[in-house]
XYZ file of C-alpha atoms in Angstrom:
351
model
C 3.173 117.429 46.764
C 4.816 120.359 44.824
C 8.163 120.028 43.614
C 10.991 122.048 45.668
C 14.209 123.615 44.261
C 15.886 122.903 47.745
C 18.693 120.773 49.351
C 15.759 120.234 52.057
C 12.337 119.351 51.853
C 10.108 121.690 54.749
C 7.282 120.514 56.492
C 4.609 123.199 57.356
C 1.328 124.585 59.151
C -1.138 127.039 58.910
C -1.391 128.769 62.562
C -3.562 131.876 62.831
C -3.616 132.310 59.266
C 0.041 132.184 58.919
C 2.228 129.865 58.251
C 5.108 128.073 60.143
C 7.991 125.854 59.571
C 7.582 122.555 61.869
C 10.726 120.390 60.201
C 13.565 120.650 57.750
C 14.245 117.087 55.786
C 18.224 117.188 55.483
C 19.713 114.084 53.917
C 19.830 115.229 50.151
C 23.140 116.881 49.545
C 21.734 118.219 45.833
C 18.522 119.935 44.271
C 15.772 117.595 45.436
C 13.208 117.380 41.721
C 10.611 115.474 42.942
C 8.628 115.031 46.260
C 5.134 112.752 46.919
C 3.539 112.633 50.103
C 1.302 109.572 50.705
C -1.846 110.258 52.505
C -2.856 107.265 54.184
C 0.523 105.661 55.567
C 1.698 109.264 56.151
C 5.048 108.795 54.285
C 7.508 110.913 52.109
C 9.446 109.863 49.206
C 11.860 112.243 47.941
C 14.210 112.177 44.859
C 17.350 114.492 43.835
C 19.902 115.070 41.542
C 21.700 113.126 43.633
C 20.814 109.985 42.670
C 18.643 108.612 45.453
C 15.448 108.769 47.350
C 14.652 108.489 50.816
C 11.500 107.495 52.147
C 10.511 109.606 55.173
C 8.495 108.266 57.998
C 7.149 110.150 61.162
C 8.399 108.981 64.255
C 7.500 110.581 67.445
C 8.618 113.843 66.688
C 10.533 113.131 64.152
C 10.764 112.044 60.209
C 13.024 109.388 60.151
C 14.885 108.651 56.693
C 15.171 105.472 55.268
C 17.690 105.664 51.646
C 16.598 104.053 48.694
C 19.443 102.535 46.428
C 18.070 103.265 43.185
C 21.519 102.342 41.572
C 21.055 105.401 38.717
C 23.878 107.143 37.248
C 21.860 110.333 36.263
C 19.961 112.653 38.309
C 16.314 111.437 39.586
C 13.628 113.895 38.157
C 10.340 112.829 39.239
C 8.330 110.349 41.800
C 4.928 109.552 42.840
C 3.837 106.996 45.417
C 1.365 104.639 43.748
C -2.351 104.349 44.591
C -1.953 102.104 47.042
C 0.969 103.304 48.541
C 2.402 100.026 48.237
C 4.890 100.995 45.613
C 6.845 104.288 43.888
C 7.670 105.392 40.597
C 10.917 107.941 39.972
C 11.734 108.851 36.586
C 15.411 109.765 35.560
C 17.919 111.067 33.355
C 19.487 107.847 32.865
C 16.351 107.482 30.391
C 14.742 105.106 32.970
C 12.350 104.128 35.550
C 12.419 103.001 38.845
C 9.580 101.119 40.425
C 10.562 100.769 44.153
C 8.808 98.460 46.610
C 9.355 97.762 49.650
C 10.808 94.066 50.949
C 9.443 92.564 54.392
C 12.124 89.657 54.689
C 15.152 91.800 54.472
C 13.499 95.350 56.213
C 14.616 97.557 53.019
C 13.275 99.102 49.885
C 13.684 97.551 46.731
C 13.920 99.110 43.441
C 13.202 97.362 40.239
C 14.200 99.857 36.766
C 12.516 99.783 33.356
C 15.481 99.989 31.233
C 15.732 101.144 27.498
C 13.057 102.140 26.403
C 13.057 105.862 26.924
C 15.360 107.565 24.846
C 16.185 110.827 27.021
C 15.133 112.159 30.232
C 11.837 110.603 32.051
C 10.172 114.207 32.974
C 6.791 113.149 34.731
C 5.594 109.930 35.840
C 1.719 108.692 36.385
C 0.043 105.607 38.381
C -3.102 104.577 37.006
C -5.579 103.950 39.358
C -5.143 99.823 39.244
C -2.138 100.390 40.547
C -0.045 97.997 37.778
C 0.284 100.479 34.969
C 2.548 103.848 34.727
C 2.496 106.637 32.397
C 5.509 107.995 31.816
C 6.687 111.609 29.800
C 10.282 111.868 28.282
C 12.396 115.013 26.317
C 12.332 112.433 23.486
C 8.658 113.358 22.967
C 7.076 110.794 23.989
C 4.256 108.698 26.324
C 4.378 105.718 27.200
C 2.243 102.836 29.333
C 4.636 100.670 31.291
C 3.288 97.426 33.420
C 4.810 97.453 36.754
C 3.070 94.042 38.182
C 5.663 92.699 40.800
C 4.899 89.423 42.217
C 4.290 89.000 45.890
C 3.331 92.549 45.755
C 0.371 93.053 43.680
C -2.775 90.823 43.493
C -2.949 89.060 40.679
C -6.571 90.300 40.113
C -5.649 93.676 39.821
C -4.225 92.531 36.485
C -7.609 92.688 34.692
C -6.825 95.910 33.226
C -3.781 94.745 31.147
C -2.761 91.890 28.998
C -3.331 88.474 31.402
C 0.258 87.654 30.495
C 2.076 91.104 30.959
C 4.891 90.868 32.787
C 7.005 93.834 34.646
C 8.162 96.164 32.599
C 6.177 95.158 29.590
C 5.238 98.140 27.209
C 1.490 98.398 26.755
C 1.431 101.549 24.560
C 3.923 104.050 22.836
C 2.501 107.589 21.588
C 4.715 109.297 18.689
C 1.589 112.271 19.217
C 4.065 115.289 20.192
C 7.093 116.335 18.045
C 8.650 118.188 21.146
C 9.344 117.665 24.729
C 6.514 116.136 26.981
C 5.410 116.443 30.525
C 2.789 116.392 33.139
C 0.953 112.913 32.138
C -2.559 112.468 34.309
C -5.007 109.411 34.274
C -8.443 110.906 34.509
C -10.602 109.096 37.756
C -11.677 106.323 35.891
C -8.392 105.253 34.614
C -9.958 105.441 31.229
C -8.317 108.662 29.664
C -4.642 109.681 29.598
C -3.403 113.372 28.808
C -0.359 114.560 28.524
C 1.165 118.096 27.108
C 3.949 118.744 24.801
C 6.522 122.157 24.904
C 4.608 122.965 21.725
C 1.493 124.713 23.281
C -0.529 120.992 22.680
C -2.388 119.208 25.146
C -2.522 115.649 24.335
C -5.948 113.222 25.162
C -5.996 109.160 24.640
C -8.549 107.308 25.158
C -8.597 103.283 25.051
C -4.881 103.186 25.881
C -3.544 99.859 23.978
C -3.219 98.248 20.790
C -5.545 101.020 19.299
C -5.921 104.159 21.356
C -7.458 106.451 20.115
C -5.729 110.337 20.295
C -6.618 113.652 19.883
C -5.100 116.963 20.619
C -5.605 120.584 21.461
C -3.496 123.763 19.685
C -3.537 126.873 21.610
C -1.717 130.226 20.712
C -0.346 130.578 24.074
C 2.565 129.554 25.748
C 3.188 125.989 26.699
C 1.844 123.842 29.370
C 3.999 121.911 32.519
C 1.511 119.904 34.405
C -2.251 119.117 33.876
C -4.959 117.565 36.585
C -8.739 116.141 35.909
C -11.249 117.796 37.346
C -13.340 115.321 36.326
C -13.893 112.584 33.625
C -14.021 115.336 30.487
C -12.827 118.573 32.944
C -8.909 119.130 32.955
C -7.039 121.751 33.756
C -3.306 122.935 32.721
C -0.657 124.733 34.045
C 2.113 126.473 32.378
C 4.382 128.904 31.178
C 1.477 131.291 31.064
C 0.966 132.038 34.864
C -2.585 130.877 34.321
C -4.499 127.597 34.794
C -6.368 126.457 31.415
C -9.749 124.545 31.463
C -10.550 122.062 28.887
C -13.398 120.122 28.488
C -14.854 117.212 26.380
C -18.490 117.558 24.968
C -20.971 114.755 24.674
C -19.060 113.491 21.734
C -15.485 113.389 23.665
C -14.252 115.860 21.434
C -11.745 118.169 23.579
C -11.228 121.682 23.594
C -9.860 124.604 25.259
C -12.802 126.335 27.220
C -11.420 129.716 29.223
C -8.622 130.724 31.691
C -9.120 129.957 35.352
C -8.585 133.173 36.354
C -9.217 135.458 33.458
C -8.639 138.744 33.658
C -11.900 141.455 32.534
C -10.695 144.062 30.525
C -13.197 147.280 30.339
C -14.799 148.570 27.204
C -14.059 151.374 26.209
C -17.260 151.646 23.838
C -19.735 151.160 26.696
C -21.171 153.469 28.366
C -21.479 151.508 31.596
C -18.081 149.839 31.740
C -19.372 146.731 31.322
C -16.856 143.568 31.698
C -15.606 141.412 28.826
C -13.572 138.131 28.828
C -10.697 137.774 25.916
C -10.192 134.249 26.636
C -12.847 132.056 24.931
C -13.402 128.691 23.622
C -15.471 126.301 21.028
C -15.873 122.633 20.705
C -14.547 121.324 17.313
C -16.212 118.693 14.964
C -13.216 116.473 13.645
C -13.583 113.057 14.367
C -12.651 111.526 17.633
C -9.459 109.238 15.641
C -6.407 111.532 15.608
C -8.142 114.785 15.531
C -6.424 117.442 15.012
C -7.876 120.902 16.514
C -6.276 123.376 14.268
C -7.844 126.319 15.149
C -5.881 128.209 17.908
C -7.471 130.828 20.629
C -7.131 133.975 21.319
C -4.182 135.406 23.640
C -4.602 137.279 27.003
C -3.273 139.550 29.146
C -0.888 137.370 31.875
C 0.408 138.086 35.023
C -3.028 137.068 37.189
C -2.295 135.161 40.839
C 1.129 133.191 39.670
C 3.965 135.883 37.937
C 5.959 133.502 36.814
C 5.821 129.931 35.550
C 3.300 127.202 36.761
C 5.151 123.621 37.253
C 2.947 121.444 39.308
C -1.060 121.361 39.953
C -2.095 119.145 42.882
C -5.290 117.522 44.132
C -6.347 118.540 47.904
C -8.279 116.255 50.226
C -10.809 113.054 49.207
C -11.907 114.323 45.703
C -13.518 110.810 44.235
C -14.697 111.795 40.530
C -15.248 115.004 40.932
C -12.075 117.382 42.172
C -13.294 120.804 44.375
C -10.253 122.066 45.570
C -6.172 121.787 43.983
C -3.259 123.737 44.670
C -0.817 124.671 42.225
C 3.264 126.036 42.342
C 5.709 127.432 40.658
C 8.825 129.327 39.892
C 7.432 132.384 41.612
C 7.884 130.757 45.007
C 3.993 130.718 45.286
C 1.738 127.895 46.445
C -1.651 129.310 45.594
C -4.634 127.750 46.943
C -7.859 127.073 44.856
C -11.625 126.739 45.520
C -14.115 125.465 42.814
C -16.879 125.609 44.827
C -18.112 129.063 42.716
C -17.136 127.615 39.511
C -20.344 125.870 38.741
C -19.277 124.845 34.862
C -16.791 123.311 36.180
C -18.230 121.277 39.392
C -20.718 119.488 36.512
C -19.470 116.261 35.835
């Protein structure tokens, strides 16, 4: 769900092509920052600079709000219901995390916070598809790999993926990769490749999150990136301060690079007699190795200003995708929600 700049989250639906407001959301009496909408249980969680969340459920005709204490004295930037919708994550500016759950005996949510060990602002915040470990973004630069296993909520065999004695809260994995701000962490599909971007026009890729992950990044001459989303295992794409979704890809060797612009613009020659079309945004794999490489080698600008006129901040999956994503929607501080269809990009669609 995209992120609204409202006192009120709206609830919408297309009708004849257009579409109409069905409900306002008013309980948040500042900016809401974060909104997740979970698609089985059909809930809402919102957050706000107000310091809570509410978790919305649909009753009758109605969404019914039920308040989450999530006993933070700074504003609540981010949330995401887990993959099993079992559990939420919301990221602060009180340089922590809170893992909410919700608590049969006493008919209330429960939140559980990851204290110091951000050092500023959480900005984005990422479930891995186990459901125990989160990603998490900050302003101090860096990514990090939080367990969240709660007892009497989570299976204890859906702790294979992490340390058999990690315990809630438990830091898996720190990255010192970006020497600026960070945002927009995504797990690819299989849970076995993490990328993140920095506000230094870097996109960030980890594989083997742990002890020994192994990192790479991407330069690019543009500006920087919000939010990212896999397409696929070694397809993502980013969003940004350029107006224009970025595709990067991962050859056979899982060395990443920048490929083209989602919606690149042709320019016409001037030198041809025909017209004929030309794109300005290119890319090309790079050969360092896969340990902390480095891809130095920046591309070439381009014209913005394509769908989006202003700044992309969140990318979204839409409907069942499995491993291989067709359509996502993406936002930003144009007021647009644009819409978009894969099904003609064939480069991409190939796992």
């Amino acid at each position: 769900m995209h992120h609204l700049p409202r006192l009120e989250p709206r609830s919408i639906q297309l009708v004849e092509d257009k579409w109409e407001k069905l409900y306002v959301l008013q309980k948040h009496d500042q900016v809401i920052s974060g909104i997740d909408w979970s698609a089985r249980s059909n809930r809402i969680v919102t957050a706000s600079h107000d310091r809570n969340s509410y978790v919305w459920n649909l009753e009758g005709s109605e969404w019914v709000p039920t308040l989450v204490i999530l006993r933070l004295n700074r504003a609540a930037l981010c949330v995401q219901w887990s993959p099993k919708e079992n559990k939420f994550a919301v990221g602060s500016g009180a340089k922590t995390v809170c893992i909410c759950y919700y608590e049969q005996e006493n008919n209330w949510w429960v939140s559980k916070l990851i204290r110091k060990r951000h050092d500023s602002s959480v900005t984005s915040v990422c479930w891995h598809p186990d459901n125990i470990l989160l990603a998490t973004t900050s302003t101090d630069g860096k990514c990090r790999v939080f367990s969240t296993f709660i007892k009497g909520v989570d299976a204890r065999d859906s702790k294979k993926g992490t340390s058999p004695d990690s315990k809630f809260g438990e830091q898996i994995v720190q990255l010192d990769l970006s020497s600026s701000w960070t945002f927009g962490v995504k797990w690819s599909p299989s849970g076995n490749t993490l990328a993140y971007v920095g506000h230094n026009s870097m996109i960030y890729f980890v594989d083997d999150v742990g002890p020994s992950p192994l990192a790479q990044n991407v330069v690019f001459r543009d500006l920087p990136l919000r939010d990212v989303l896999f397409v696929s295992e070694r397809k993502v794409i980013g969003v940004g301060f350029d107006c224009n979704p970025m595709v990067f890809a991962a050859d056979e060797r899982g060395i990443w690079s920048f490929v083209r612009y989602l919606a690149e613009r042709k320019a016409v020659s001037s030198g041809s007699r025909y017209g004929s079309q030309f794109s300005e945004a290119f890319g090309k794999f790079y050969g360092q190795s896969k340990h902390g490489v480095s891809n130095d080698t920046v591309e070439t600008s381009r014209t913005r200003g394509t769908v989006h006129e202003n700044c992309i901040n969140c990318i979204m999956p839409l409907g069942d995708h499995g491993t291989l994503l067709r359509r996502f929607s993406t936002s930003g501080l144009d007021g647009r929600i644009v819409v978009w269809d894969l099904e003609n990009e064939q480069d991409l669609l190939e796992l």
